[in-house]
Coordinates of C-alpha atoms in Angstrom, one line a residue:
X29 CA 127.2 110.2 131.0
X30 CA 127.6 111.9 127.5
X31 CA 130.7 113.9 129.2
X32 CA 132.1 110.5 130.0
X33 CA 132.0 109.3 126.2
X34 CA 128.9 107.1 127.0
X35 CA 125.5 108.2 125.8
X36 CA 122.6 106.8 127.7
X37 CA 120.8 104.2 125.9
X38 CA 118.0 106.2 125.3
X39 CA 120.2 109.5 123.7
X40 CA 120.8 106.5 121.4
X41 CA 117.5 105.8 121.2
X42 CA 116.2 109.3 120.6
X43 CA 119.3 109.9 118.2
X44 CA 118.3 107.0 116.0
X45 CA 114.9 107.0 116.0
X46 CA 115.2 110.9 114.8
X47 CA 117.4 109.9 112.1
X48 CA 115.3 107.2 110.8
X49 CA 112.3 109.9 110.7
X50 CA 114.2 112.5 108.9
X51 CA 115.7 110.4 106.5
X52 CA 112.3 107.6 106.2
X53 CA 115.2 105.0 106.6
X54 CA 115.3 102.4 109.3
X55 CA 118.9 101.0 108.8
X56 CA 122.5 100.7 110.3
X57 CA 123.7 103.8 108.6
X58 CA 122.0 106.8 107.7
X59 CA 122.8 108.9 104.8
X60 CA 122.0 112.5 104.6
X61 CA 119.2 112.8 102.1
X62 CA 119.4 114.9 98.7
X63 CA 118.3 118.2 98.7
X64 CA 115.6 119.4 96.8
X65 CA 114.9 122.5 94.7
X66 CA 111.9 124.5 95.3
X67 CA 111.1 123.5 91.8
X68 CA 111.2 119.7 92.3
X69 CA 109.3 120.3 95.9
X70 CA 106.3 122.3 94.3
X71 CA 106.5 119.6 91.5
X72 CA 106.1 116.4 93.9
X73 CA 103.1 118.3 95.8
X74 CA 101.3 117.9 92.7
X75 CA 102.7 114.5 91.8
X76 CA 104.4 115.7 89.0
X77 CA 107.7 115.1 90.2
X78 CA 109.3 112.2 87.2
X79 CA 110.8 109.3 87.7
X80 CA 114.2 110.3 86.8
X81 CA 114.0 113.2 89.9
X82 CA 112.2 110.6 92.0
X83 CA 114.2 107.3 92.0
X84 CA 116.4 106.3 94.7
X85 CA 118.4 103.1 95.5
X86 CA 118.2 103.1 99.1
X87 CA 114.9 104.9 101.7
X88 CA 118.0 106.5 103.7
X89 CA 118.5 108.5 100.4
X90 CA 114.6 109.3 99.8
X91 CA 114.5 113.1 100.5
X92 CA 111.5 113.9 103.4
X93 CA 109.4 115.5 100.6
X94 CA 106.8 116.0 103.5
X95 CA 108.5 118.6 105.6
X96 CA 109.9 120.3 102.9
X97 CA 106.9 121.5 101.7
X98 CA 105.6 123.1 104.7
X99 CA 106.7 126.4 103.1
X100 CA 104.3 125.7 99.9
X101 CA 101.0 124.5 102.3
X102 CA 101.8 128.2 104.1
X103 CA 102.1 130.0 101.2
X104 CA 98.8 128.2 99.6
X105 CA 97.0 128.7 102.6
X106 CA 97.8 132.8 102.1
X107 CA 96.6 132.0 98.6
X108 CA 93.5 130.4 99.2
X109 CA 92.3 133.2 101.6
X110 CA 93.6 136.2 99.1
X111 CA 91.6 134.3 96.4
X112 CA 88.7 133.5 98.2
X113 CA 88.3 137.3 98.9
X114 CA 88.3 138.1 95.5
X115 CA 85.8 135.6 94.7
X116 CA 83.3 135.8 97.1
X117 CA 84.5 139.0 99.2
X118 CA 84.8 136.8 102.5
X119 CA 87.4 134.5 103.7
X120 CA 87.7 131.0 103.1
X121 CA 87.9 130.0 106.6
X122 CA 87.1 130.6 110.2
X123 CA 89.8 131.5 113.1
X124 CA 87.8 128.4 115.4
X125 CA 87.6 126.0 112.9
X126 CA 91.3 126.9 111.7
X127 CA 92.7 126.3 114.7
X128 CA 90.5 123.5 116.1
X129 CA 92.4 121.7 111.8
X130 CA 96.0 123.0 113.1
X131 CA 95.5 121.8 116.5
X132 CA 94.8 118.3 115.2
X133 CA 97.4 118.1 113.0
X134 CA 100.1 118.6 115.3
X135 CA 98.1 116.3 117.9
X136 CA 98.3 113.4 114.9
X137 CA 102.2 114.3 114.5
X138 CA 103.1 113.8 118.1
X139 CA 103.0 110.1 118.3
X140 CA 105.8 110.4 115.6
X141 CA 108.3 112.2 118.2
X142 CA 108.2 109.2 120.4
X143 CA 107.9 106.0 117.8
X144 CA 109.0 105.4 114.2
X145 CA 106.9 105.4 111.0
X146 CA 105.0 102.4 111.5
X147 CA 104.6 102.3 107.1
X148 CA 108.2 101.9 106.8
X149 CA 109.0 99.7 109.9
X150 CA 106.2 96.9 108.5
X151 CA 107.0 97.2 104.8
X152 CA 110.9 97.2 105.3
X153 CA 110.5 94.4 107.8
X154 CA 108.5 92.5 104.8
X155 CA 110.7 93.2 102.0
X156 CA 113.7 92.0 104.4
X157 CA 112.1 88.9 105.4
X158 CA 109.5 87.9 102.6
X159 CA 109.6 89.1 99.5
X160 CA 109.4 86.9 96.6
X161 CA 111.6 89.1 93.9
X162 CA 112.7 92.4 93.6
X163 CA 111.5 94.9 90.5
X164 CA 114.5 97.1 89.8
X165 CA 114.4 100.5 91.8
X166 CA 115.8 102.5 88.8
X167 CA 112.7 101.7 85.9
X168 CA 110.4 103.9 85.5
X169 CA 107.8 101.1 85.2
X170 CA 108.4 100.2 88.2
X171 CA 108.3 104.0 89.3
X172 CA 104.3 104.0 87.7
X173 CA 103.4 100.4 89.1
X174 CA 104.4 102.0 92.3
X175 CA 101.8 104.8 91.9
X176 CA 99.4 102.7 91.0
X177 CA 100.0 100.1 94.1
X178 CA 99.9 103.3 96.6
X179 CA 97.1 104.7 95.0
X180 CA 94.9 101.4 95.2
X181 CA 96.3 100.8 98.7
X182 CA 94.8 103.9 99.7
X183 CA 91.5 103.4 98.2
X184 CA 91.0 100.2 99.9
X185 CA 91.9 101.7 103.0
X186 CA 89.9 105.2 102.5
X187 CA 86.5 102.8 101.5
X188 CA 87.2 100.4 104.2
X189 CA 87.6 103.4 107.2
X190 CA 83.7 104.5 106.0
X191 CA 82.6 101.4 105.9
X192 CA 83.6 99.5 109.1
X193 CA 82.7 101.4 112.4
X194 CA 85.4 101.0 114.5
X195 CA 87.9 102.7 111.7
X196 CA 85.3 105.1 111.1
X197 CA 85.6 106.2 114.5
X198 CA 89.0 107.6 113.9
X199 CA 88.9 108.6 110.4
X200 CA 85.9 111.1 111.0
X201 CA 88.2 113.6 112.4
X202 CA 89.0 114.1 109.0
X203 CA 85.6 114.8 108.1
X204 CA 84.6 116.8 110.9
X205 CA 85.3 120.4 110.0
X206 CA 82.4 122.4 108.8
X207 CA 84.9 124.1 106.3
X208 CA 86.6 123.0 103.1
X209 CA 89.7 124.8 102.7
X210 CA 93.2 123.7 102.9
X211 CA 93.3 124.0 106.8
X212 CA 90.9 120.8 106.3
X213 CA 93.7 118.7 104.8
X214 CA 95.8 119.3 108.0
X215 CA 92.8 117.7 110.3
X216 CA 94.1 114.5 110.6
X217 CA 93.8 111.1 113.0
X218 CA 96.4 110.3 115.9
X219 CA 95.1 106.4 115.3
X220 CA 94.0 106.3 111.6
X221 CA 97.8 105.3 110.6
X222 CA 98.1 102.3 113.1
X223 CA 95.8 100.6 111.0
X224 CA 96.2 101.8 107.3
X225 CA 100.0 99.9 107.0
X226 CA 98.7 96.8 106.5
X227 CA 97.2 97.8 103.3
X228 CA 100.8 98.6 101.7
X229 CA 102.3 95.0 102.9
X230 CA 101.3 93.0 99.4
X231 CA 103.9 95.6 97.5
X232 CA 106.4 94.7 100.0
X233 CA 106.8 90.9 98.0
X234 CA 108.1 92.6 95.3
X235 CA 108.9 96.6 95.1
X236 CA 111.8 98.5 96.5
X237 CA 111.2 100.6 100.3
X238 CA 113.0 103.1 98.1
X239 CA 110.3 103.4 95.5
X240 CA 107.2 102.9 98.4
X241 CA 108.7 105.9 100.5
X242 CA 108.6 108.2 97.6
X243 CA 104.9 107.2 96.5
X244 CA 103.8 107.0 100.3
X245 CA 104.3 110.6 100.3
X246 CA 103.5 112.2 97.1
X247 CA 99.9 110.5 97.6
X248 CA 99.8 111.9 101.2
X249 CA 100.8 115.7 99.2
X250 CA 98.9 115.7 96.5
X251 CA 95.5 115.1 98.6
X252 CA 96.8 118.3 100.4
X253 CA 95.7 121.0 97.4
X254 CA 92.1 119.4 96.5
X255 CA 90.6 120.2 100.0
X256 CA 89.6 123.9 98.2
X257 CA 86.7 125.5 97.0
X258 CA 88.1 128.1 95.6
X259 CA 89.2 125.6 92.1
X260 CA 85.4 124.6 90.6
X261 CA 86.6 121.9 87.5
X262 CA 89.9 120.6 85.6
X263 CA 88.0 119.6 82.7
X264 CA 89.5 116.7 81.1
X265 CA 91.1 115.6 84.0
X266 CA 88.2 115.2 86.5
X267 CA 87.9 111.7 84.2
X268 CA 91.3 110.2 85.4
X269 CA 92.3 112.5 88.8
X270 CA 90.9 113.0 91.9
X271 CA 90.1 117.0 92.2
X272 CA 89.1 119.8 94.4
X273 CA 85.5 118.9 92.3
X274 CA 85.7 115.4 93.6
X275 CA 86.8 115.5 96.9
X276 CA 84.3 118.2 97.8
X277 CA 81.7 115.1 97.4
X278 CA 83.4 113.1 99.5
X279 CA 83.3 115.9 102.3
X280 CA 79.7 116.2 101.9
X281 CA 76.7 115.3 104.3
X282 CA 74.3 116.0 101.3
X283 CA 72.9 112.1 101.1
X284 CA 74.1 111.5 98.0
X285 CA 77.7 112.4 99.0
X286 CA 77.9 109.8 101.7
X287 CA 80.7 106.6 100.9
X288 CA 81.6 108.2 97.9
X289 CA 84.8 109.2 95.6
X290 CA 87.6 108.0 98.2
X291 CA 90.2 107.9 95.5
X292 CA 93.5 109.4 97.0
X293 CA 95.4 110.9 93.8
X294 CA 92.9 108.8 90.7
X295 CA 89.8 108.8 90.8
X296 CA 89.5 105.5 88.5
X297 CA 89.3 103.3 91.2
X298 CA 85.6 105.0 92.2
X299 CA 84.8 105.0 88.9
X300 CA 85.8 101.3 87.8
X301 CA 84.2 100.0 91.6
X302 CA 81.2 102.0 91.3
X303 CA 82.1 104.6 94.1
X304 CA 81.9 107.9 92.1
X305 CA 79.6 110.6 92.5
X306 CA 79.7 113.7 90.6
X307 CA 79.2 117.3 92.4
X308 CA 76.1 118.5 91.8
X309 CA 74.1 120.4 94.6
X310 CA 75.3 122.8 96.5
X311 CA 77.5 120.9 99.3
X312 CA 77.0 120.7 103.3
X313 CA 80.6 119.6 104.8
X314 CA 81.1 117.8 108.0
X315 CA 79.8 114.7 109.6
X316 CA 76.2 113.8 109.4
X317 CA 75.5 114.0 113.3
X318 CA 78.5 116.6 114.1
X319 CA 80.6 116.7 117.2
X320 CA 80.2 120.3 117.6
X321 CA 83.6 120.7 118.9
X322 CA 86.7 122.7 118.7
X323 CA 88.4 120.5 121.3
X324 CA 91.1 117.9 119.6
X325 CA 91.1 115.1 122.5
X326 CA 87.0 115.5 121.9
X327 CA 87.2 115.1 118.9
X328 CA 89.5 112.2 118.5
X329 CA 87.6 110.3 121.5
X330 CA 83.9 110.9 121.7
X331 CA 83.3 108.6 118.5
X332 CA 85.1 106.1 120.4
X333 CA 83.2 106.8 123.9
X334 CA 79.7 106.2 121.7
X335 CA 81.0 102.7 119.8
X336 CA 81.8 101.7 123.7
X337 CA 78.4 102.8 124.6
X338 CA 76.4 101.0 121.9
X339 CA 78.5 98.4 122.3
X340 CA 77.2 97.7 125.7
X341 CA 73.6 98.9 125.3
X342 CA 73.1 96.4 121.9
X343 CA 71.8 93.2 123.3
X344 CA 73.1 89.5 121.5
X345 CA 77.1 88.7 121.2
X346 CA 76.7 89.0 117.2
X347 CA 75.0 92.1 117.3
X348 CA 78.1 93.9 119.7
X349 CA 80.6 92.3 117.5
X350 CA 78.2 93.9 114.2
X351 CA 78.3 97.4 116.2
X352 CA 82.5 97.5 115.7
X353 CA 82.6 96.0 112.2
X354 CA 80.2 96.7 110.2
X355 CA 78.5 100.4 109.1
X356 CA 78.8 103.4 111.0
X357 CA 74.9 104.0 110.5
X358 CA 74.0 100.0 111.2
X359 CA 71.6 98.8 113.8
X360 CA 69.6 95.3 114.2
X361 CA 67.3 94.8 111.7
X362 CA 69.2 97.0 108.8
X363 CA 72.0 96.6 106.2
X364 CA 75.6 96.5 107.3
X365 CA 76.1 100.1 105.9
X366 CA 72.5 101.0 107.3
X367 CA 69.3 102.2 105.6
X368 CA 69.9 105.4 103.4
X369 CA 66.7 106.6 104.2
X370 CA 67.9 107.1 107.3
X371 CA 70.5 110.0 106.4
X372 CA 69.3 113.0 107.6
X373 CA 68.0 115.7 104.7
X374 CA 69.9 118.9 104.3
X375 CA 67.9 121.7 103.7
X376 CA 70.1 124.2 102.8
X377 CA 69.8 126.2 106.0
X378 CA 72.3 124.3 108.1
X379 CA 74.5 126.8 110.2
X380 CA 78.0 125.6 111.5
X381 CA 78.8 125.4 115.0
X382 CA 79.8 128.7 115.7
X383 CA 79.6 129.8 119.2
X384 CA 80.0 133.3 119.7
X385 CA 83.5 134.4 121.0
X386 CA 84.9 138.4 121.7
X387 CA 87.5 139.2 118.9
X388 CA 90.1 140.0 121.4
X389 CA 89.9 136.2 122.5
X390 CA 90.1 135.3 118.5
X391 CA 93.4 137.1 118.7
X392 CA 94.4 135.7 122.2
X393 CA 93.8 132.3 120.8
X394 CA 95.9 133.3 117.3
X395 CA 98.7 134.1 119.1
X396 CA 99.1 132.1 121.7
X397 CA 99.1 128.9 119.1
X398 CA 101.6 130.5 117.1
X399 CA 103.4 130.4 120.3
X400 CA 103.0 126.5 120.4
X401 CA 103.4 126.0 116.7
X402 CA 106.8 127.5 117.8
X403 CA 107.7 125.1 121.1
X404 CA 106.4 122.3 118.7
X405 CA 108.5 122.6 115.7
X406 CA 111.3 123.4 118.4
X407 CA 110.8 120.2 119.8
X408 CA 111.2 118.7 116.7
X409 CA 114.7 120.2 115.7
X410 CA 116.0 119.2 119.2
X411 CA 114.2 115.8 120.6
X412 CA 117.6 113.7 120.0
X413 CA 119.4 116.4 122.4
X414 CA 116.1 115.9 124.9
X415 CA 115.6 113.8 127.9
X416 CA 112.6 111.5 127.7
X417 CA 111.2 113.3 130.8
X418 CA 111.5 116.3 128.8
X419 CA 110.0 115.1 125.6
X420 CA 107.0 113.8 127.7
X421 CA 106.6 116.9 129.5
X422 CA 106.9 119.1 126.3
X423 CA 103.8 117.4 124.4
X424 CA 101.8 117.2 127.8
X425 CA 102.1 120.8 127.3
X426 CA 101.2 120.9 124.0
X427 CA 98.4 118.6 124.3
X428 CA 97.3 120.6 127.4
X429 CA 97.5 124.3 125.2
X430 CA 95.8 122.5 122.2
X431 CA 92.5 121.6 124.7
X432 CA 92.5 125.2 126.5
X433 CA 92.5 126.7 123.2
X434 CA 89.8 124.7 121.5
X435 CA 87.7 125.0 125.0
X436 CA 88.7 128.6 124.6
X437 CA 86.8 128.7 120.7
X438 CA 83.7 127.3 122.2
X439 CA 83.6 129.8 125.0
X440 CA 83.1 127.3 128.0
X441 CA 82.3 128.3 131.1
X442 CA 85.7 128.2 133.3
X443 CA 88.0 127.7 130.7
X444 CA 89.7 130.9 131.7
X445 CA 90.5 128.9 134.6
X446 CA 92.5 126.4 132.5
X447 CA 93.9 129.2 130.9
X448 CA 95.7 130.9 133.8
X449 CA 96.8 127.1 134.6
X450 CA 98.1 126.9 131.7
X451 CA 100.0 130.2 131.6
X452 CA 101.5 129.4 134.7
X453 CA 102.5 125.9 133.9
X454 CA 104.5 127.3 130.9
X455 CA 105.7 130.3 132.7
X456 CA 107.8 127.4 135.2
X457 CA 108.5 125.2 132.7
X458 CA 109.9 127.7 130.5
X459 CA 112.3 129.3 133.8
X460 CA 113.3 125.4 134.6
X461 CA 114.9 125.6 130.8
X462 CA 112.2 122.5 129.8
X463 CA 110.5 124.2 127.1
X464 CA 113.0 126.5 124.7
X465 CA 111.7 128.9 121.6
X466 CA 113.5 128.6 118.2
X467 CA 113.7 132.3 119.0
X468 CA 116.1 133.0 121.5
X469 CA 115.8 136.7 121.6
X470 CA 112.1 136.4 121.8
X471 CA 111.8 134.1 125.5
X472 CA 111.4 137.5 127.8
X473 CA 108.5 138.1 125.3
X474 CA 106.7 135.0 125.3
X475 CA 107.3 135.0 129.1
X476 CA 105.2 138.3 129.5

């Protein structure tokens, strides 16, 4: 059909749905985004980026700030590790829990090969339909209004997705690494984002998609750098910004950590709202009754499996309804957010899950996901060119590798089963031409 001068409907689809991603745009047109110089890209992942470099009339021109700095969260990654060895002589991360971040980061990206930005789609929908004027795209106040609107949005959202059960129940991925390194700020929800548009709809009524598409993302970077240990204090600036110092709090189980400093880029909003917590004892990461889990589709469900269990189990029509909106820790009888009391004490001896796994598996495991980080960004570059049997198939196998290897990290019984299913899978996928490496010269290699 393309032969004959027709695409298929969905190649059109595919085509414009990848276009609209690459270029945050969902229009008639698209225009190919300004580039970027490695200056202006490491300068928008610390929100530094000025509203003279940042300003755009249109979203089609609104560079994709995001995937450009996937170089920069490598290269501070290598960072943090070299760093963290000179520090403390020991690594800031483990291979399990390293993965098990990766793994859900791509797993949160996947939806996005299939459907379009659901921010953009609502708030250019609004702006089209409902807004009540329009603050110029090229002032710099509005440029700072913006930031503060994004910001604000986000806290709402952030305080909201501790405090209400059901949105707790996806946003705890992001809290459930034992960790806290940069790997962290990669572990990320596949449903958190279905719910946090609706808290950017008010700026629709009156600020450019233009202006929203570069704040959506600069908030999203910025929050990428604080997930360290390996920075203690900013002075000065630990009054007005959120930093590695704050969000460390926010990671915490300690009990005096818990609902506290969710500011995205400021950390006014906690301060102005009550909210903020300084760092003081020695923080314990991760969730207060962990999953003890490498595997991703575990870890994004079983939350969800216990609301549906309580759910049913909690006698009296109000008191199911209180199980999915109010606190994560409520019960009859207790507070909506639950009695504090109740937050179990941390002694200072907590060990992380860390079941014990033979280093040649740790390597196994290492390369093998390279391999898929591979297929995956692959996928990415191609999916207009791609069938939507193919596209399917390509992130069943993903999902599929993602499991094995976080099965693989907690050394389950069988799971070498999976494995050699797994192998084979891609072993006949790979022959049939459905799955393809960015590296040509490298597919007898990954086939051995």
């Amino acid at each position: 059909a393309v032969r004959a001068g027709a695409p298929p409907p969905l190649l059109v689809h595919l085509r414009r749905r990848r276009d609209a991603q690459r270029s945050w745009a969902m229009g008639s047109e698209v225009v190919g985004p300004p580039g970027t110089s490695p200056g202006q890209q490491l300068r928008a992942l610390f929100y530094v980026l000025p509203p003279g470099e940042s300003s755009f009339r249109t979203v089609e021109e609104v560079p994709d700030y995001v995937e450009k700095s996937i170089p920069f969260f490598i290269t501070f990654i290598g960072l943090e590790f070299a760093v963290s060895w000179v520090q403390k002589r020991k690594l800031s991360g483990r291979i399990n829990d390293g993965i098990s971040s990766l793994s859900l980061g791509i797993l949160s990206r996947l939806p996005d090969v299939l459907f379009r930005s659901v921010d953009l789609i609502s708030y250019i929908y609004v702006w089209n339909n409902y807004r009540l004027f329009e603050l110029p795209w090229d002032s710099p106040w509005t440029w700072y209004l913006t930031l503060l609107g994004v910001d604000f949005a986000y806290y709402c959202f952030h305080r909201i997705s501790h405090e209400v059960n059901i949105l707790w129940a996806a946003h705890q991925v992001h809290h459930s690494s034992e960790d806290y390194n940069l790997f962290t700020a990669l572990r990320q929800s596949i449903l958190q984002k279905y719910t946090s548009w609706i808290f950017n709809l008010p700026m629709a009524l009156f600020i450019p998609p233009s202006v929203f598409a570069v704040h959506l993302q600069f908030n999203l970077l910025y929050q990428f750098w604080i997930h360290t240990e390996v920075i203690t204090s900013l002075g000065p600036l630990e009054w007005i910004l959120n930093t590695p110092s704050h969000h460390r709090v926010h990671h915490g189980r300690n009990p005096y950590c818990i609902d506290k400093n969710y500011g995205g880029t400021l950390i006014i909003w906690d301060r102005i709202f009550g909210t903020f917590e300084a760092e003081d004892a020695k923080v314990v990461y991760g969730l207060t009754h962990p999953v003890n889990s490498f595997d991703p589709i575990m870890l994004q469900l079983r939350p969800l499996a216990h609301i549906w269990n309580t759910f049913w189990a909690t006698p009296g029509f109000c008191n199911k309804l209180s199980v999915i909106f109010k606190g994560p820790g409520w019960g009859p009888g207790k507070p909506r957010l639950g009695l504090p009391e109740e937050i179990p004490v941390i002694t200072g001896r907590e060990v992380p899950f860390n079941p014990s796994v033979p280093a040649y598996l740790n390597c196994y495991a290492v390369v093998h996901f390279a391999l898929i980080v591979d297929l995956y960004t692959e996928l990415l570059a191609t999916v207009t060119m791609l069938s939507q049997g193919t596209i399917l198939l390509r992130i069943g196998f993903i999902i599929l590798s993602l499991t094995s290897f976080g099965l693989l990290m907690e050394n389950r019984p069988k799971v070498g089963i999976l494995e050699i299913i797994r192998c084979l899978v891609f072993v006949g996928v790979y022959k049939l031409g459905c799955l393809r490496s960015q590296f040509s010269s490298l597919g007898y290699a990954y086939e051995v």
